[in-house]
Coordinates of C-alpha atoms in Angstrom, one line a residue:
M1 CA 77.3 69.7 22.8
G2 CA 75.7 66.2 24.4
G3 CA 78.8 65.5 27.2
Y4 CA 82.1 66.7 24.5
D5 CA 84.1 67.7 27.8
M6 CA 85.8 71.0 25.9
D7 CA 87.8 71.1 28.6
G8 CA 89.6 67.5 28.9
V9 CA 90.0 67.7 26.1
C10 CA 92.6 71.1 26.0
R11 CA 94.0 69.9 29.1
R12 CA 95.0 66.9 26.9
L13 CA 96.2 68.8 24.2
G14 CA 98.2 71.4 25.9
W15 CA 98.9 75.5 25.8
W16 CA 98.5 76.4 22.1
C17 CA 95.7 74.2 21.2
R18 CA 93.7 76.7 24.2
A19 CA 94.8 79.4 22.4
A20 CA 94.6 78.8 19.0
A21 CA 90.9 77.8 20.0
V22 CA 90.1 81.1 22.3
W23 CA 91.7 82.8 19.4
L24 CA 88.4 80.6 17.1
A25 CA 86.5 81.7 20.0
L26 CA 87.0 85.6 19.7
W27 CA 87.1 85.2 16.1
V28 CA 83.6 83.9 15.5
A29 CA 82.4 85.8 18.9
L30 CA 84.0 89.3 16.5
W31 CA 81.7 88.1 13.1
L32 CA 79.0 87.4 15.1
W33 CA 79.2 90.7 16.6
A34 CA 79.8 92.6 13.3
S35 CA 77.2 90.6 11.9
P36 CA 74.3 93.5 12.5
L37 CA 76.7 95.8 10.0
A38 CA 76.6 94.4 7.5
A39 CA 74.8 97.1 5.3
Q40 CA 78.0 99.2 5.5
V41 CA 80.3 96.2 4.2
S42 CA 80.9 95.9 0.5
E43 CA 79.4 92.3 -1.2
E44 CA 82.8 91.5 -1.9
R45 CA 83.7 89.8 1.6
P46 CA 87.4 89.3 2.7
D47 CA 88.2 85.7 3.6
V48 CA 90.1 85.0 7.0
R49 CA 92.5 82.5 6.8
V50 CA 94.3 81.5 10.3
V51 CA 97.7 80.5 9.7
V52 CA 98.8 78.0 12.8
D53 CA 103.1 77.4 13.8
V54 CA 102.3 74.1 15.3
S55 CA 106.6 73.2 15.6
G56 CA 107.5 71.7 19.0
S57 CA 108.3 75.3 20.7
M58 CA 104.9 76.2 20.5
R59 CA 104.6 73.3 22.8
T60 CA 106.7 75.4 25.4
N61 CA 105.2 78.7 25.6
D62 CA 102.6 78.1 27.6
P63 CA 101.1 81.2 30.0
D64 CA 98.3 78.4 31.2
R65 CA 95.9 81.2 31.4
L66 CA 93.5 81.1 29.2
A67 CA 90.3 79.6 29.2
V68 CA 88.3 77.2 26.0
S69 CA 85.1 76.9 25.0
A70 CA 85.7 77.2 21.2
L71 CA 84.4 74.4 19.9
D72 CA 81.1 76.0 21.1
M73 CA 81.7 78.6 20.0
L74 CA 82.2 78.7 16.2
V75 CA 80.0 75.6 15.8
A76 CA 76.8 78.2 17.6
L77 CA 78.2 81.4 16.6
L78 CA 79.7 81.4 12.9
P79 CA 77.7 83.1 11.2
S80 CA 76.3 80.5 7.7
G81 CA 77.7 82.1 4.5
A82 CA 80.8 83.4 5.6
R83 CA 84.2 81.9 4.4
A84 CA 87.0 80.7 6.5
G85 CA 89.8 78.3 7.7
V86 CA 92.8 76.9 8.8
W87 CA 96.3 76.2 7.8
T88 CA 98.5 74.1 10.6
F89 CA 101.8 74.2 9.8
G90 CA 106.3 73.1 10.7
E91 CA 107.9 71.0 8.2
T92 CA 104.5 70.1 5.9
V93 CA 102.0 72.2 6.1
D94 CA 97.8 70.9 6.7
N95 CA 94.8 72.1 5.7
P96 CA 92.8 71.0 8.3
L97 CA 89.8 73.1 8.9
P98 CA 89.3 73.5 4.9
L99 CA 88.4 77.0 3.1
D100 CA 84.5 76.9 2.5
E101 CA 81.1 78.5 2.9
V102 CA 80.3 77.8 6.1
D103 CA 77.2 75.3 6.5
A104 CA 76.3 71.7 8.8
A105 CA 79.7 69.8 7.1
W106 CA 82.0 72.5 7.4
R107 CA 80.8 73.4 11.9
Q108 CA 81.6 69.4 11.4
Q109 CA 84.8 69.3 10.5
A110 CA 85.5 72.3 13.3
L111 CA 84.5 70.5 16.1
A112 CA 87.6 67.6 15.1
L113 CA 89.6 70.4 15.3
P114 CA 91.7 70.0 18.2
P115 CA 94.0 67.0 17.1
A116 CA 95.3 69.2 14.2
L117 CA 97.0 72.0 16.3
Q118 CA 98.2 69.1 18.5
E119 CA 100.1 67.1 15.9
Y120 CA 103.8 68.8 16.6
Q121 CA 106.2 68.8 13.7
Q122 CA 109.9 69.8 14.7
Y123 CA 110.8 72.1 11.6
T124 CA 109.5 75.7 11.0
D125 CA 108.8 76.2 7.0
I126 CA 106.9 79.9 6.9
E127 CA 107.2 80.2 3.3
S128 CA 105.5 77.1 2.0
A129 CA 102.5 77.7 4.9
L130 CA 102.3 80.9 4.0
T131 CA 102.5 80.6 -0.1
E132 CA 99.4 77.9 0.6
A133 CA 97.5 78.8 2.5
A134 CA 97.0 82.4 -0.2
R135 CA 96.9 79.7 -2.6
A136 CA 92.8 79.4 -3.5
E137 CA 91.2 82.5 -4.6
A138 CA 88.7 85.0 -3.0
N139 CA 86.0 86.8 -3.3
G140 CA 87.7 90.4 -2.1
W141 CA 90.3 90.7 -0.5
R142 CA 92.2 87.4 1.8
H143 CA 93.5 88.0 4.8
L144 CA 95.9 85.4 6.3
V145 CA 96.5 85.6 10.3
L146 CA 100.1 84.2 10.4
L147 CA 100.9 82.8 14.3
T148 CA 104.1 81.7 15.2
D149 CA 106.6 81.6 18.3
G150 CA 109.9 80.8 16.0
M151 CA 111.7 81.7 12.9
I152 CA 112.1 79.5 9.7
D153 CA 113.6 76.4 10.0
L154 CA 113.8 74.0 7.5
P155 CA 115.0 70.8 7.8
P156 CA 118.3 69.6 6.7
N157 CA 117.4 67.0 4.7
R158 CA 116.8 70.4 2.2
G159 CA 120.4 71.6 2.1
S160 CA 122.8 72.9 4.3
K161 CA 121.9 75.1 7.5
P162 CA 121.3 78.0 7.8
G163 CA 122.3 78.4 4.6
I164 CA 118.8 77.4 3.6
D165 CA 117.0 79.3 6.3
D166 CA 118.4 81.8 5.4
A167 CA 117.6 81.6 2.0
S168 CA 113.5 80.9 2.0
R169 CA 113.1 84.2 4.6
R170 CA 114.9 86.8 2.2
R171 CA 113.1 85.1 -0.5
L172 CA 109.4 86.1 1.3
L173 CA 111.1 89.1 1.8
D174 CA 111.6 90.3 -2.2
E175 CA 109.3 88.0 -3.4
V176 CA 107.0 86.0 -1.9
V177 CA 105.2 89.6 -0.6
T178 CA 105.4 91.8 -3.8
E179 CA 103.3 89.0 -5.3
L180 CA 100.7 88.4 -2.0
A181 CA 99.9 92.2 -2.0
D182 CA 99.6 92.8 -5.2
Q183 CA 96.9 89.3 -5.6
G184 CA 95.4 91.3 -2.4
V185 CA 96.9 89.3 0.3
A186 CA 97.4 91.5 3.6
V187 CA 99.0 88.9 6.1
H188 CA 98.3 90.4 10.2
A189 CA 102.0 88.6 12.4
I190 CA 101.3 87.4 15.4
A191 CA 104.6 86.8 17.1
F192 CA 103.7 84.4 20.6
S193 CA 107.7 85.0 21.7
D194 CA 110.3 87.2 22.1
E195 CA 112.1 84.1 20.5
A196 CA 110.0 84.9 17.7
D197 CA 111.8 86.1 13.6
L198 CA 110.1 89.8 15.2
A199 CA 111.4 91.3 12.0
L200 CA 111.0 89.0 9.8
V201 CA 106.8 89.3 11.3
Q202 CA 106.9 93.1 11.4
S203 CA 108.1 92.8 7.6
L204 CA 105.4 91.3 5.7
A205 CA 102.7 92.6 7.7
Q206 CA 104.1 96.7 6.6
S207 CA 104.7 95.1 2.8
T208 CA 101.9 93.4 2.7
G209 CA 99.1 96.7 4.3
G210 CA 98.0 93.8 7.4
L211 CA 99.0 93.9 10.6
A212 CA 102.1 93.1 13.5
A213 CA 102.0 92.8 17.1
V214 CA 103.8 91.2 19.6
A215 CA 101.5 88.9 22.3
E216 CA 102.9 87.8 25.5
S217 CA 99.7 87.5 27.7
P218 CA 96.2 86.8 26.8
E219 CA 94.9 90.5 27.5
S220 CA 97.9 91.2 24.3
L221 CA 97.1 88.3 22.7
L222 CA 92.9 88.7 23.0
G223 CA 93.7 93.2 21.9
A224 CA 96.1 91.8 19.0
F225 CA 92.7 89.6 17.6
L226 CA 90.6 92.0 18.3
D227 CA 92.3 95.5 15.6
I228 CA 92.9 92.7 12.8
I229 CA 89.0 92.1 13.2
E230 CA 88.6 95.7 13.0
R231 CA 90.6 96.2 10.2
I232 CA 88.6 93.8 8.3
F233 CA 85.2 94.2 9.2
P234 CA 84.9 98.1 10.4
A235 CA 82.1 98.8 12.5
D236 CA 80.4 101.9 13.8
Q237 CA 80.7 102.6 17.5
V238 CA 79.6 104.8 20.3
P239 CA 82.0 106.0 23.3
L240 CA 82.4 103.9 26.4
N241 CA 83.2 106.0 29.1
E242 CA 83.7 104.0 32.9
G243 CA 81.0 101.5 31.6
R244 CA 78.9 104.1 30.3
F245 CA 78.0 104.2 26.9
V246 CA 74.2 106.9 25.4
I247 CA 72.2 104.9 22.4
D248 CA 70.3 107.2 20.4
E249 CA 67.2 107.5 18.4
G250 CA 68.7 106.3 15.3
V251 CA 70.6 103.3 16.2
E252 CA 68.4 99.6 15.5
T253 CA 70.8 96.5 17.6
F254 CA 74.3 97.0 19.3
S255 CA 76.7 95.0 20.5
A256 CA 78.3 95.2 23.4
L257 CA 82.6 93.5 23.7
V258 CA 83.6 93.3 27.4
F259 CA 86.3 92.0 28.0
H260 CA 87.0 91.0 31.8
E261 CA 89.0 88.3 34.7
P262 CA 87.8 85.1 34.5
D263 CA 87.1 85.7 38.1
D264 CA 85.3 88.4 37.9
A265 CA 81.8 89.1 39.3
P266 CA 79.3 88.0 36.4
L267 CA 78.7 91.5 34.3
V268 CA 75.0 93.5 34.6
L269 CA 73.3 95.7 32.2
V270 CA 71.8 98.1 33.1
A271 CA 68.6 99.9 30.4
P272 CA 68.2 104.4 31.1
D273 CA 64.4 103.2 33.2
G274 CA 67.0 101.0 35.4
T275 CA 65.9 98.3 34.4
R276 CA 68.6 95.9 35.0
Y277 CA 69.8 92.6 32.9
Q278 CA 72.2 90.4 33.4
S279 CA 73.3 86.3 31.4
E280 CA 71.2 84.3 33.6
D281 CA 67.8 86.0 33.5
A282 CA 68.0 88.0 30.3
P283 CA 65.0 87.7 28.2
D284 CA 64.9 86.3 24.9
D285 CA 65.3 89.1 22.6
I286 CA 69.1 89.8 24.0
R287 CA 71.9 87.1 23.2
W288 CA 74.2 86.9 25.8
Q289 CA 77.0 84.9 25.2
V290 CA 79.6 84.4 28.2
E291 CA 83.2 83.6 27.7
P292 CA 86.0 82.9 30.5
R293 CA 87.6 86.4 29.0
F294 CA 84.2 88.6 27.9
D295 CA 80.7 88.7 27.5
L296 CA 79.5 89.4 24.2
I297 CA 75.8 90.8 24.5
R298 CA 73.6 91.5 21.7
V299 CA 70.3 93.9 22.1
P300 CA 67.9 94.7 19.3
A301 CA 65.6 97.5 19.5
P302 CA 67.2 99.5 22.8
Q303 CA 66.2 102.3 24.7
V304 CA 66.8 105.6 24.0
G305 CA 69.5 107.4 26.9
E306 CA 72.0 106.5 28.9
W307 CA 72.9 102.4 29.3
R308 CA 75.7 101.6 31.9
L309 CA 77.6 98.3 33.0
E310 CA 78.0 97.3 36.6
G311 CA 80.6 95.5 36.9
P312 CA 84.3 94.3 35.8
V313 CA 84.8 96.5 32.0
G314 CA 88.5 95.9 30.8
D315 CA 89.9 98.8 28.6
E316 CA 89.6 96.8 25.3
S317 CA 85.8 96.0 25.5
R318 CA 83.4 98.3 22.9
I319 CA 79.9 98.9 21.8
N320 CA 79.0 98.1 18.4
V321 CA 75.8 100.1 16.8
A322 CA 73.7 99.5 13.7
S323 CA 71.6 102.5 12.4
P324 CA 71.0 104.1 9.2
L325 CA 74.1 107.2 9.8
H326 CA 76.8 105.7 9.1
L327 CA 80.7 107.1 10.0
R328 CA 83.0 106.7 7.5
T329 CA 87.3 107.2 6.7
A330 CA 88.8 107.0 3.6
E331 CA 91.0 104.3 2.9
L332 CA 93.6 104.9 6.6
P333 CA 97.1 103.4 6.2
T334 CA 98.5 100.6 8.4
T335 CA 102.3 101.4 8.6
L336 CA 103.2 105.2 10.4
Y337 CA 106.1 106.6 10.3
L338 CA 107.4 108.8 12.6
G339 CA 108.7 112.8 11.1
F340 CA 105.6 112.0 8.2
D341 CA 101.9 113.6 9.5
V342 CA 98.8 111.7 7.8
P343 CA 96.9 112.9 5.8
V344 CA 92.8 111.7 7.1
E345 CA 89.1 112.1 5.2
A346 CA 86.6 111.2 6.6
W347 CA 82.4 111.6 6.4
V348 CA 78.9 110.6 8.0
E349 CA 76.2 109.1 5.7
H350 CA 72.3 108.4 6.1
D351 CA 70.6 106.0 4.1
G352 CA 73.5 106.7 1.7
G353 CA 74.1 110.1 1.2
L354 CA 76.1 112.3 2.9
I355 CA 74.2 114.1 5.7
D356 CA 74.3 118.4 5.6
E357 CA 76.5 119.6 7.6
G358 CA 74.6 121.7 9.5
G359 CA 76.6 124.6 10.4
D360 CA 79.0 123.9 13.4
D361 CA 76.5 120.8 14.7
V362 CA 78.6 118.1 13.4
S363 CA 82.2 118.2 14.2
L364 CA 85.3 114.9 13.1
S365 CA 88.3 114.2 14.7
V366 CA 90.9 112.0 14.0
S367 CA 93.7 111.5 17.5
L368 CA 95.9 109.1 17.9
Q369 CA 96.2 106.4 21.3
D370 CA 99.5 105.0 21.9
S371 CA 98.8 100.7 23.1
Q372 CA 97.4 102.3 26.8
G373 CA 94.9 104.9 25.2
R374 CA 97.1 107.6 25.9
V375 CA 96.4 110.4 22.5
Q376 CA 99.7 111.3 21.0
S377 CA 98.6 113.7 18.6
R378 CA 94.7 114.5 17.3
V379 CA 93.7 117.2 14.4
T380 CA 90.3 118.6 14.1
L381 CA 88.5 118.1 10.8
T382 CA 87.4 120.7 7.8
P383 CA 84.4 120.6 6.7
E384 CA 84.6 120.4 3.1
A385 CA 81.2 119.8 0.4
G386 CA 80.5 117.4 2.9
R387 CA 83.3 115.6 3.6
F388 CA 86.1 117.0 6.3
R389 CA 89.8 116.8 5.7
G390 CA 93.0 117.3 7.7
R391 CA 96.7 116.2 8.9
L392 CA 97.4 114.6 11.5
P393 CA 100.8 115.5 13.0
A394 CA 103.0 113.1 12.8
P395 CA 103.6 110.3 15.5
A396 CA 106.5 110.7 18.0
L397 CA 106.3 106.9 19.5
T398 CA 106.4 103.7 18.1
G399 CA 105.2 100.3 18.0
N400 CA 101.1 99.7 17.8
A401 CA 98.8 102.1 18.1
R402 CA 95.1 102.8 16.8
L403 CA 93.3 105.2 14.9
V404 CA 90.3 106.9 16.4
T405 CA 87.5 108.9 14.3
R406 CA 85.1 110.4 15.8
A407 CA 82.4 112.1 14.2
E408 CA 79.6 114.4 17.7
S409 CA 77.0 116.5 17.7
E410 CA 73.8 117.2 19.6
A411 CA 72.0 114.3 18.3
F412 CA 74.3 111.1 18.3
Q413 CA 78.2 110.4 18.4
R414 CA 79.9 108.0 16.1
Q415 CA 83.7 106.5 16.8
R416 CA 85.9 104.2 14.1
L417 CA 88.9 102.7 15.4
Q418 CA 91.9 100.9 13.1
A419 CA 94.7 99.9 14.4
V420 CA 98.2 100.6 13.0
N421 CA 101.5 99.7 13.8
V422 CA 104.2 103.4 13.5
L423 CA 107.5 102.5 12.7
P424 CA 111.2 105.3 12.5
A425 CA 111.4 105.7 8.9
I426 CA 115.0 104.8 9.0
G427 CA 115.0 101.7 10.8
V428 CA 119.3 102.1 12.5
V429 CA 121.1 99.1 14.0
H430 CA 124.3 99.2 15.4
R431 CA 126.9 96.4 14.3
P432 CA 129.5 96.6 17.0
Q433 CA 131.6 93.6 15.0
V434 CA 132.2 95.6 12.2
G435 CA 132.0 98.8 13.5
R436 CA 129.7 100.7 11.6
V437 CA 125.8 101.5 12.5
V438 CA 123.6 100.4 9.6
L439 CA 120.7 102.7 8.2
V440 CA 117.4 100.9 6.1
A441 CA 114.7 103.4 4.4
E442 CA 111.8 101.9 6.2
H443 CA 109.3 104.3 4.6
P444 CA 109.1 103.4 0.8
R445 CA 109.5 106.9 -0.4
L446 CA 112.9 107.4 0.7
N447 CA 115.7 106.1 -1.1
R448 CA 119.2 107.0 -1.7
D449 CA 118.3 109.6 -4.6
N450 CA 116.7 112.3 -1.6
T451 CA 118.3 111.2 1.3
E452 CA 121.6 112.8 3.3
I453 CA 122.2 111.3 6.3
H454 CA 124.5 112.2 8.8
G455 CA 125.2 110.9 12.5
E456 CA 127.1 113.1 15.9
L457 CA 129.1 111.6 18.4
Q458 CA 130.8 113.1 20.4
G459 CA 130.8 116.4 19.0
E460 CA 131.9 114.7 16.0
R461 CA 130.4 114.6 12.9
L462 CA 129.8 111.7 11.3
E463 CA 128.7 110.1 6.8
A464 CA 126.5 107.9 6.6
E465 CA 127.0 106.3 2.1
A466 CA 124.9 104.8 0.2
V467 CA 125.5 101.4 0.0
G468 CA 122.0 100.3 -1.3
D469 CA 118.8 101.5 -2.8
S470 CA 118.0 102.2 0.2
R471 CA 121.1 101.6 2.5
W472 CA 123.4 103.4 4.3
H473 CA 126.3 102.7 6.2
L474 CA 127.7 105.2 9.3
Q475 CA 131.5 104.0 9.7
L476 CA 132.4 104.7 13.6
P477 CA 135.7 105.2 15.0
E478 CA 137.4 102.8 17.4
L479 CA 135.4 103.4 20.6
D480 CA 136.3 102.3 24.6
E481 CA 133.6 99.6 25.4
S482 CA 133.3 101.1 28.9
L483 CA 131.4 103.6 27.6
S484 CA 127.3 104.1 27.2
L485 CA 127.7 106.7 24.2
P486 CA 124.7 108.8 22.3
L487 CA 124.7 109.3 18.6
L488 CA 122.8 111.1 17.4
L489 CA 121.0 110.8 14.0
D490 CA 119.7 113.1 11.1
A491 CA 118.4 112.9 8.1
S492 CA 117.7 115.5 5.2
I493 CA 115.9 114.6 2.5
E494 CA 114.0 115.7 -0.2
L495 CA 109.8 114.7 -1.3
D496 CA 106.9 116.4 -4.0
G497 CA 110.0 119.6 -4.2
E498 CA 111.1 120.2 -0.9
R499 CA 113.8 120.1 1.1
R500 CA 113.3 118.8 5.1
A501 CA 115.0 118.0 7.8
L502 CA 114.7 114.3 9.3
S503 CA 115.5 114.2 13.1
L504 CA 115.7 109.8 13.3
P505 CA 115.3 107.6 16.7
R506 CA 118.8 108.5 18.7
L507 CA 121.0 105.6 19.7
V508 CA 123.4 104.2 22.6
L509 CA 126.7 103.2 21.7
N510 CA 127.6 99.9 23.8
P511 CA 124.4 100.1 26.4
D512 CA 125.8 97.8 28.4
G513 CA 129.2 100.0 29.9
R514 CA 130.1 101.0 32.8
L515 CA 129.6 104.4 32.6
G516 CA 126.7 106.0 30.7
I517 CA 127.1 109.2 28.7
E518 CA 124.1 111.0 28.2
V519 CA 122.2 108.3 27.2
A520 CA 118.3 109.9 28.2
D521 CA 115.9 110.4 26.6
V522 CA 116.5 107.3 24.7
A523 CA 113.1 107.0 21.7
G524 CA 110.4 104.2 22.4
P525 CA 111.0 100.9 21.2
T526 CA 109.9 99.5 17.2
L527 CA 108.1 96.1 16.8
A528 CA 111.3 94.3 16.5
S529 CA 114.4 96.3 17.4
E530 CA 116.7 95.0 13.5
S531 CA 114.0 95.1 11.0
F532 CA 115.6 94.6 8.3
D533 CA 118.5 91.9 7.3
D534 CA 121.8 93.3 6.9
Q535 CA 122.2 90.8 4.2
G536 CA 125.5 93.2 3.4
D537 CA 127.2 92.0 7.1
A538 CA 129.6 88.4 5.3
S539 CA 130.6 88.6 8.7
L540 CA 128.4 88.3 11.7
P541 CA 127.9 85.1 13.6
A542 CA 125.5 82.6 12.2
S543 CA 122.0 83.0 14.4
E544 CA 122.9 79.1 15.1
T545 CA 125.3 76.3 15.1
A546 CA 125.3 72.9 14.9
A547 CA 126.2 72.4 18.5
D548 CA 122.6 74.2 19.6
R549 CA 120.8 72.5 17.7
F550 CA 122.7 69.3 19.7
V551 CA 122.6 70.3 23.1
E552 CA 118.5 71.4 21.5
L553 CA 118.2 68.3 20.6
V554 CA 119.5 66.8 23.9
N555 CA 116.9 68.9 25.7
R556 CA 113.9 67.5 23.5
M557 CA 114.9 64.1 24.2
P558 CA 112.9 63.3 27.0
E559 CA 109.5 65.1 26.4
T560 CA 110.1 63.4 22.8
A561 CA 109.6 59.9 24.8
Q562 CA 106.5 60.8 26.9
D563 CA 105.4 62.3 23.8
L564 CA 105.8 58.7 21.9
W565 CA 104.9 56.7 24.6
Q566 CA 101.3 58.5 25.2
A567 CA 100.8 58.0 21.9
G568 CA 101.5 54.3 22.4
L569 CA 101.7 52.5 19.2
P570 CA 99.9 54.3 16.4
G571 CA 102.3 57.6 17.9
L572 CA 104.7 55.5 16.3
Q573 CA 103.3 54.2 13.4
R574 CA 103.0 58.2 12.7
L575 CA 106.0 58.9 12.8
W576 CA 107.8 55.7 11.0
H577 CA 105.5 56.9 8.4
A578 CA 106.1 60.6 8.0
H579 CA 110.5 59.9 9.0
H580 CA 111.0 56.7 7.2
R581 CA 113.0 57.9 4.3
D582 CA 114.8 60.6 6.2
P583 CA 118.2 59.6 6.0
R584 CA 118.8 61.3 10.2
L585 CA 116.3 58.4 11.1
W586 CA 118.4 56.0 9.8
G587 CA 121.5 57.3 10.9
A588 CA 120.1 57.7 14.4
V589 CA 119.2 54.2 14.7
V590 CA 122.4 53.4 13.3
T591 CA 123.4 54.7 16.1
V592 CA 122.1 53.4 18.8
V593 CA 122.6 50.1 17.4
L594 CA 126.6 50.5 17.4
L595 CA 126.0 52.0 21.1
L596 CA 123.8 49.5 22.5
L597 CA 126.9 46.8 20.8
V598 CA 129.4 48.6 22.1
I599 CA 127.6 48.5 25.7
S600 CA 127.1 45.1 25.0
L601 CA 130.5 44.8 24.8
I602 CA 132.4 46.0 28.0
R603 CA 130.3 43.8 29.8
H604 CA 130.5 41.2 28.2
R605 CA 133.9 41.9 29.1
R606 CA 133.3 42.5 32.8
S607 CA 131.7 39.9 33.3
R608 CA 134.4 37.4 31.6
R609 CA 137.4 39.5 33.5
P610 CA 138.6 36.4 36.4
I611 CA 137.6 38.2 40.2
P612 CA 141.3 38.9 41.5
R613 CA 141.8 37.8 44.9
E614 CA 142.2 39.1 48.0
E615 CA 145.0 37.3 50.7
P616 CA 143.4 36.7 54.1
H617 CA 145.1 39.7 56.7
V618 CA 146.3 38.3 60.4

């Protein structure tokens, strides 16, 4: 790299440059990791468009644990011919890394990318960012990967706040996501902070067939990226158990993606014949990439038998394989719902044709695993004319999960992992300010015509009233605020000519009350505590007041002043060109001038005031 001091650059640019660059590093590594499986992907190659939030708050969300070698990996590993790009947004939207096929010119632009990731802006315009990034056409699906830590926050010169922010949010949820879905655009949204609009993040993904996640640590960040990559580029794998995996005769190449901590001991790969490989002495045909948080090892023509990894092997580690044998699945949803089982279909192909069922030799199963790898439900599929079908029992817990499809026989093992979000079929939130519970159908097939909802509170039955096509209000009696009370909710639904009951997650009213009454066994959390916008409650307080913004501005002033000082005259020039038409800037200038005049006048009057004479004491 000609002495390019990547670590020094990233220390100066701050955490978000490091985080975004690590994502690029993992992204291209995973792309290479999946590259032997190109034959499994149709000729329609999807675009990957990373949309990065560069609002000022991103500077403060600094876990300070992500090591970076982004540009090195981007130049070295991204395969030529792939289409990708990076957009940044705050008040305005920029495209520092244009969407294009990767070639020498594109790689040079990639080397110049980090400075663009630290040009922080004051506001957050998510609507414009997604619209701009999705604009260019693609030869296949467009996958937008949104990384943000905040909420929609538009500049006041566009209108009164919070009205303009609320209007942008409604457009996103009511209009933009529908247009994106119709155009073949999937939004995968990663929130970097609990301060982000988690409900918006979840809705964007749910409505467009994408994934949503909250990344609060380096491990969860890498896991979220891995889930997205496996959704875009499905790959065959072999099971990895306690550092061991079996390579069968049909495997032409395997790629091991092994996660670890930055200070862990070097990894050792042991072949079936006992040969030991390390990164520094691996043969030329083995491609071994070492990064602070993962190793990527690609082995062509591997020995048949059991391989093992000696050293730390993280839970997210994978072994991808390329062979004439492929495990296929029918399209799997990205969102599952409590109370609804999942129809699944899978099969195994060899050189493009269905393999012979072979009696009981080949078995296929599908399981749903939570984020900790625990199996929540499982089904063994039934063979039907070369394909295998079944229904996975309904999930019991909400949150991020994975569908694991596995094919096993005496000769081979294959599996595929597909991330999913699990949501309640009906979202529930308590509105104590107005004394009611608001319910909204998350499942797309539920509405006021086929769904009835009622609750039970201390033995009293309460009926929910439909106030929209997929929205209900359940009015509550007066409650003692010192008591925490469980509200039991049930729905009666009719789908496909069948009537059945649907239990909803238990809601705890007044959870901070001094006394609790039967509040155990509360259902697990969803991605967002509230997955919808309750537009009907006009009496709710605004999310942010002018006083809050003033306090935030005051708290931010020392940091802003420091940034301007470090930027010097070029920084002041950029600030002038960006904001010289903003009336707030001129208002601030006038205020400062008036303040200086007042201070000067006070000092002048004090200087002219006669000093009182003090008589000597005897």
